[in-house]
XYZ file of C-alpha atoms in Angstrom:
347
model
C 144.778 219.052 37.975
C 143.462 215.653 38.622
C 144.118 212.490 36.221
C 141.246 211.394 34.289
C 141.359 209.440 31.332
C 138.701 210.757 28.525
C 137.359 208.842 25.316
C 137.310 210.581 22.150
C 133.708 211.681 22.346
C 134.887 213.622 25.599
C 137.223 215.366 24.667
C 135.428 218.329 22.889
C 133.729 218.032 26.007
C 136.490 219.354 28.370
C 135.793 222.313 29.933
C 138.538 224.901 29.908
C 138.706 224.738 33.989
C 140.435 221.648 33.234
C 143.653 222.935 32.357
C 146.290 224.675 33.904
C 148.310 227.236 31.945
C 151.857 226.594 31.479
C 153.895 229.873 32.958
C 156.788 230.781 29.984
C 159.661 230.573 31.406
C 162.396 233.633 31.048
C 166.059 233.894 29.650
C 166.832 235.136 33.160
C 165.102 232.405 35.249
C 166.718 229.612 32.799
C 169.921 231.047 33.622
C 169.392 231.590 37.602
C 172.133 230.121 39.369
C 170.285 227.300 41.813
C 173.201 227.024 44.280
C 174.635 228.992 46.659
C 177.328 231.375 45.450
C 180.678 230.118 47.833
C 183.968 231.673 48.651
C 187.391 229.382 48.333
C 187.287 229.175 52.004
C 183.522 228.049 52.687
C 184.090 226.146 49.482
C 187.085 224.844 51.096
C 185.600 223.649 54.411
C 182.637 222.083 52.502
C 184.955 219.276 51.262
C 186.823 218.667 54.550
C 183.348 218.033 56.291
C 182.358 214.938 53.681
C 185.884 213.961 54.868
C 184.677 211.519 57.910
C 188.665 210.881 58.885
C 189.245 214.430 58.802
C 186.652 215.700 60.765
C 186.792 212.724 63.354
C 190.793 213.524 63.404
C 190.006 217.009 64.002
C 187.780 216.638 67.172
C 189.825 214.020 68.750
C 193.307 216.902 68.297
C 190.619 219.541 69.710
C 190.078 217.243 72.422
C 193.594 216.434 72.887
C 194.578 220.322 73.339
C 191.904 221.223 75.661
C 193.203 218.365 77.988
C 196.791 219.566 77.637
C 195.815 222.774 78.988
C 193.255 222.263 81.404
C 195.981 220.061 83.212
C 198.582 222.687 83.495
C 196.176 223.703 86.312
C 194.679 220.424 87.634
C 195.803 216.896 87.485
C 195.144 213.501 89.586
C 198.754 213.914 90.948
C 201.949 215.560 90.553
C 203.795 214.568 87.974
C 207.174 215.088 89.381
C 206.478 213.866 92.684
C 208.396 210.470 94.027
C 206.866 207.880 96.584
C 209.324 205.155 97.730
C 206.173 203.123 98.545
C 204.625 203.063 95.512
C 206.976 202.006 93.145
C 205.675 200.094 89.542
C 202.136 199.909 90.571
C 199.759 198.608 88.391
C 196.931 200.600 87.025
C 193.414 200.575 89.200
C 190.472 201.884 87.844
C 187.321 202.047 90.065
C 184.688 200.133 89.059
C 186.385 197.651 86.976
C 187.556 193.844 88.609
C 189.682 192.932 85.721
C 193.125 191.728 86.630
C 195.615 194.275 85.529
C 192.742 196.896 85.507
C 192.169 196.567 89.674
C 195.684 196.914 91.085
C 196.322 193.594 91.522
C 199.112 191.829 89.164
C 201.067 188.615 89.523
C 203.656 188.469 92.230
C 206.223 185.038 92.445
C 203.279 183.266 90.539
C 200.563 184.688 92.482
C 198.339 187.540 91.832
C 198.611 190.216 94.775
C 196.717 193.303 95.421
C 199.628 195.631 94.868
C 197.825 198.901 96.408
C 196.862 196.770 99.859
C 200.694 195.424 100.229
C 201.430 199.121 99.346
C 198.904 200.488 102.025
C 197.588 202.853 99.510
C 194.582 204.105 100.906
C 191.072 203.410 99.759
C 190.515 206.710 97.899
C 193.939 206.647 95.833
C 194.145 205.323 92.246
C 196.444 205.447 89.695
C 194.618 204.738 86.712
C 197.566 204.083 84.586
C 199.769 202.955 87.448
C 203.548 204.325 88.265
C 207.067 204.284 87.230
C 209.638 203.146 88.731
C 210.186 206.057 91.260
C 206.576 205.733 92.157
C 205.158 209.044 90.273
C 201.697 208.884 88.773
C 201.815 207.870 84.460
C 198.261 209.525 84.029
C 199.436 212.379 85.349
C 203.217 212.495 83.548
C 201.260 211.539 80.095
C 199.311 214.750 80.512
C 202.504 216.313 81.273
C 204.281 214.702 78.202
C 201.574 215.545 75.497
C 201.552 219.028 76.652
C 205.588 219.408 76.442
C 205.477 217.388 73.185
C 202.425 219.591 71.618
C 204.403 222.965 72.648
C 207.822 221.879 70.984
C 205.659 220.704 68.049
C 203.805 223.985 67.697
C 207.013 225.912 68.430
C 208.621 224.206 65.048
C 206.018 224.914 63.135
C 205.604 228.551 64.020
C 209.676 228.663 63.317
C 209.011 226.782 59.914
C 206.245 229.722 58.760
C 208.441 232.603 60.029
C 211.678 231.047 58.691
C 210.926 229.342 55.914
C 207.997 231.129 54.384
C 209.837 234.361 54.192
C 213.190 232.801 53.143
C 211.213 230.979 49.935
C 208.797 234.414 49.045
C 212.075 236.207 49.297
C 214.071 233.708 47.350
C 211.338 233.073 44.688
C 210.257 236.922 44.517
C 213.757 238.514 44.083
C 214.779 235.372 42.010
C 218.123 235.643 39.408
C 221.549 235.618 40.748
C 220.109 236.603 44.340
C 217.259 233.368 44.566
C 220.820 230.840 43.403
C 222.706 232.158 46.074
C 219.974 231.452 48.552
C 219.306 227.913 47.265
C 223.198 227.307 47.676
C 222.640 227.856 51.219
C 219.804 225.756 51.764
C 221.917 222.583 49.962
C 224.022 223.428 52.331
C 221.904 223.216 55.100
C 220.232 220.407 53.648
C 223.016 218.086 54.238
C 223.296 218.115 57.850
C 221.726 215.373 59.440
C 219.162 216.675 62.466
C 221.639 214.329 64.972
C 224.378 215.915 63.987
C 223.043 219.516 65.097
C 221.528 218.439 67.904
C 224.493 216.886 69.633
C 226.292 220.173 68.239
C 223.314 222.147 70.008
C 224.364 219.661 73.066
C 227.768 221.265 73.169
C 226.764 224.745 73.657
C 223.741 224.231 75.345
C 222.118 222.298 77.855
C 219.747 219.261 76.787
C 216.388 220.540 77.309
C 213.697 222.149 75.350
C 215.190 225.141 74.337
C 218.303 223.090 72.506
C 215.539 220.334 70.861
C 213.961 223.912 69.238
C 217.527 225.371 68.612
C 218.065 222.023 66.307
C 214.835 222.527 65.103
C 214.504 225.831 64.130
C 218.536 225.486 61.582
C 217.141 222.562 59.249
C 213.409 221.807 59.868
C 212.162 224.969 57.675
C 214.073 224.149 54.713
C 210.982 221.779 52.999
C 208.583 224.916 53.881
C 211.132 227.125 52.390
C 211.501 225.246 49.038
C 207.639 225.184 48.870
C 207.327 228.500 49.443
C 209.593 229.400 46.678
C 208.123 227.041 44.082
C 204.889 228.587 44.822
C 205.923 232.150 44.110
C 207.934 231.685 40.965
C 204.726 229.831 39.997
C 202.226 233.209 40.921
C 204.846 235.798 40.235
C 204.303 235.821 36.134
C 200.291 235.266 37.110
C 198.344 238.618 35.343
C 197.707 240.191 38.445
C 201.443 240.047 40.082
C 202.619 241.645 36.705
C 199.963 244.191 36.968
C 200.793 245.136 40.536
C 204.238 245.849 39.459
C 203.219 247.604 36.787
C 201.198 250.303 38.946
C 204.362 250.407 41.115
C 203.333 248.972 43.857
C 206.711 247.225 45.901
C 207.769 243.942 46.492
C 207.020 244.138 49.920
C 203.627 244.159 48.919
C 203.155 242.297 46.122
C 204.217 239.573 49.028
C 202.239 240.839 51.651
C 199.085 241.414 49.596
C 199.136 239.234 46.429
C 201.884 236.129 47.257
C 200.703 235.216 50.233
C 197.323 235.044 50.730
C 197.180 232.715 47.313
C 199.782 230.301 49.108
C 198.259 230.147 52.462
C 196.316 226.804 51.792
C 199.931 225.381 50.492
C 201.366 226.599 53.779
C 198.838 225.473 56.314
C 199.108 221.849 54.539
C 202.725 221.809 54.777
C 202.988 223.082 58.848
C 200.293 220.065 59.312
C 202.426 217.957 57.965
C 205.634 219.222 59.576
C 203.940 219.206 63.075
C 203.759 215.514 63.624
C 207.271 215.316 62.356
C 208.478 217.326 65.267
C 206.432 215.368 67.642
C 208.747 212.597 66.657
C 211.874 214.429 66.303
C 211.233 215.769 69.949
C 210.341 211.541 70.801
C 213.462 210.341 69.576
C 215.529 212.511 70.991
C 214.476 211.785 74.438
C 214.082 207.906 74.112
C 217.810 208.202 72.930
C 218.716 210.234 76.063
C 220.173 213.578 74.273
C 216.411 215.592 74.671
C 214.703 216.314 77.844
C 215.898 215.616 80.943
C 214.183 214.232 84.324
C 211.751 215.232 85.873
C 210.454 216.863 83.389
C 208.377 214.562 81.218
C 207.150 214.127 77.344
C 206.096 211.210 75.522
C 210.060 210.357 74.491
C 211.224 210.288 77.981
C 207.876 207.931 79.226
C 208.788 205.840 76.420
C 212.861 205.580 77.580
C 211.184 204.963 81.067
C 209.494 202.063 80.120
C 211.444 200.643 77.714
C 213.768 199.439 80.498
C 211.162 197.606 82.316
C 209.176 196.849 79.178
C 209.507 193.044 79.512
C 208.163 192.897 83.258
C 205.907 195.927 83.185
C 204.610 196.706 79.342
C 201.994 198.827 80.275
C 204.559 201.794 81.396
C 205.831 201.514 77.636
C 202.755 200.439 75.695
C 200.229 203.520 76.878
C 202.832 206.542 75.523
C 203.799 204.727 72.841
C 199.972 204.551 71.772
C 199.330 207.680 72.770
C 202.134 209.008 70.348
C 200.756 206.812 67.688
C 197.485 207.963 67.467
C 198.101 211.959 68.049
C 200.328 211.606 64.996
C 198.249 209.682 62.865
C 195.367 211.971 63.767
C 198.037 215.065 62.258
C 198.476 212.878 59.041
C 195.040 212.613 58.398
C 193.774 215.806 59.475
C 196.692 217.558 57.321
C 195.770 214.845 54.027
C 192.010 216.257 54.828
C 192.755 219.092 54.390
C 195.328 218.949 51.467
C 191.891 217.694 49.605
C 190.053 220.539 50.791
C 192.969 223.128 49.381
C 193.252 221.370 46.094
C 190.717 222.850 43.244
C 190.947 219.415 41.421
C 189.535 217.946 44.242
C 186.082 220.117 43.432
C 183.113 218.311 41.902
């Protein structure tokens, strides 16, 4: 209806085409629901999108993993293969004249074109240089996040079979059994990660299978306690107690009820714990007792080139960067998506 403005003479005047009847509204339309009806997980990944760090930390992992395993079958170079003649290069990029960037680097206090006193041919780069045995760093870095990421992955996969089953178990059977099985875990608790892994040292070789060994006696204890604290939490909820009333087991009260309403708890806690075996696994090797040569993971690059850190920091400064930011991207992604789990986080 258009706006006109009447005098009081007019309006008797009106004509009844004027106006537009109101529709009543129902009890049933009032009480519509407007938005879309959401499950916990749609509701879930809703909040983790309006989380920019998440999401961004997300992609870049994504990213990440599809590199690691596209370069099990394609890199620029071998990793493990040695050149005599071209030993500590600097890092050449085509297309870019910036000293340190081209291959050439300071030599007795003048700066040298590394790759022609090398006679490194015109169509071989080494983007991030080499070590000291003359092996390609781009290529060993792909090699290094792929060995880290799989010993990462590994001890998380050991945390959820170990130490979600040991806390349902614990938590679900509770009494005299669940103190017994904390007793252990104090236990267990009090040996430092070192100390197993030098006793893993003893019976085994160093290498990745002893750096999971260590792994897989202490690192599930945190995902164990959280597991139990979450089922002596749910096991008095209603629908536990009705489940046992209608006889169904324990198994699956576990199975069916216990664990699908800790999932989110246990996804945030492997998140966490995956970033903490990416350093375990770093330390280790920059120490000396974790992987051994050739094979190559972002601990071992970064005992590499801390010995020649002083003369040649880029052989030090790129892993070490690289292991920064892939663990800060876990952090972020996990606190992401510890917001996204929590139902106090909803609006």
């Amino acid at each position: 209806m258009e706006n006109k403005n009447y005098t009081n003479d007019q309006i008797t005047q009106i004509p009844t085409s004027e106006f537009e009847p109101l529709e009543k509204s129902t009890k049933v339309e009032r009480e519509a629901i407007t938005a879309p009806s959401l499950n916990f997980l749609q509701d879930s990944w809703r909040r983790l999108k309006k989380n920019k760090a998440a999401v961004f930390s997300s992609i870049f992992l994504i990213i990440v993993l599809l590199i690691s395993v596209v370069t099990i079958f394609a890199t620029p170079h071998d990793p493990t293969e040695q050149n005599s003649s071209y030993i500590n290069l600097p890092p050449k990029i085509p297309g870019i004249d910036i000293n340190g960037l081209n291959g050439v680097s300071e030599v007795g206090g003048e700066m040298v074109d590394r790759y022609e006193a090398a006679d490194v041919p015109e169509d071989v780069h080494f983007y991030l240089g080499t070590d000291g045995l003359g092996r390609d760093l781009l290529s060993r870095l792909f090699m290094g996040v792929r060995i880290s990421l799989m010993i990462a992955f590994i001890a998380a996969a050991l945390d959820i079979f170990f130490g979600v089953s040991y806390g349902v178990i614990s938590g679900l059977l509770g009494g005299r059994v669940d103190n017994y099985m904390q007793r252990v875990i104090e236990v267990l608790a009090g040996i430092p990660n070192l100390v197993v892994m030098i006793l893993m040292l003893v019976v085994f070789n160093p290498g990745i299978f002893s750096i999971v060994a260590a792994m897989a006696i202490t690192n599930w204890i945190p995902m164990a306690r959280i597991a139990r604290a979450q089922t002596l939490k749910l096991k008095d909820q209603e629908f536990v107690l009705a489940a046992t009333t209608l006889g169904e087991s324990r198994t699956k009260i576990a199975f069916k009820h216990i664990l699908p309403n800790i999932s989110s708890v246990i996804i945030v806690q492997m998140m966490f714990s995956i970033p903490e075996a990416i350093f375990f696994e770093a330390f280790l090797s920059f120490i000396g007792i974790g992987l051994t040569p050739p094979t190559a993971s972002l601990g071992t690059l970064l005992n590499e080139g801390y010995k020649t850190f002083l003369f040649l920091p880029y052989q030090m400064v790129i892993p070490a960067a690289v292991l920064s930011v892939i663990m800060i991207g876990f952090n972020l992604l996990a606190d992401g998506l510890r917001d996204a789990f929590d139902p106090k986080m909803k609006e």
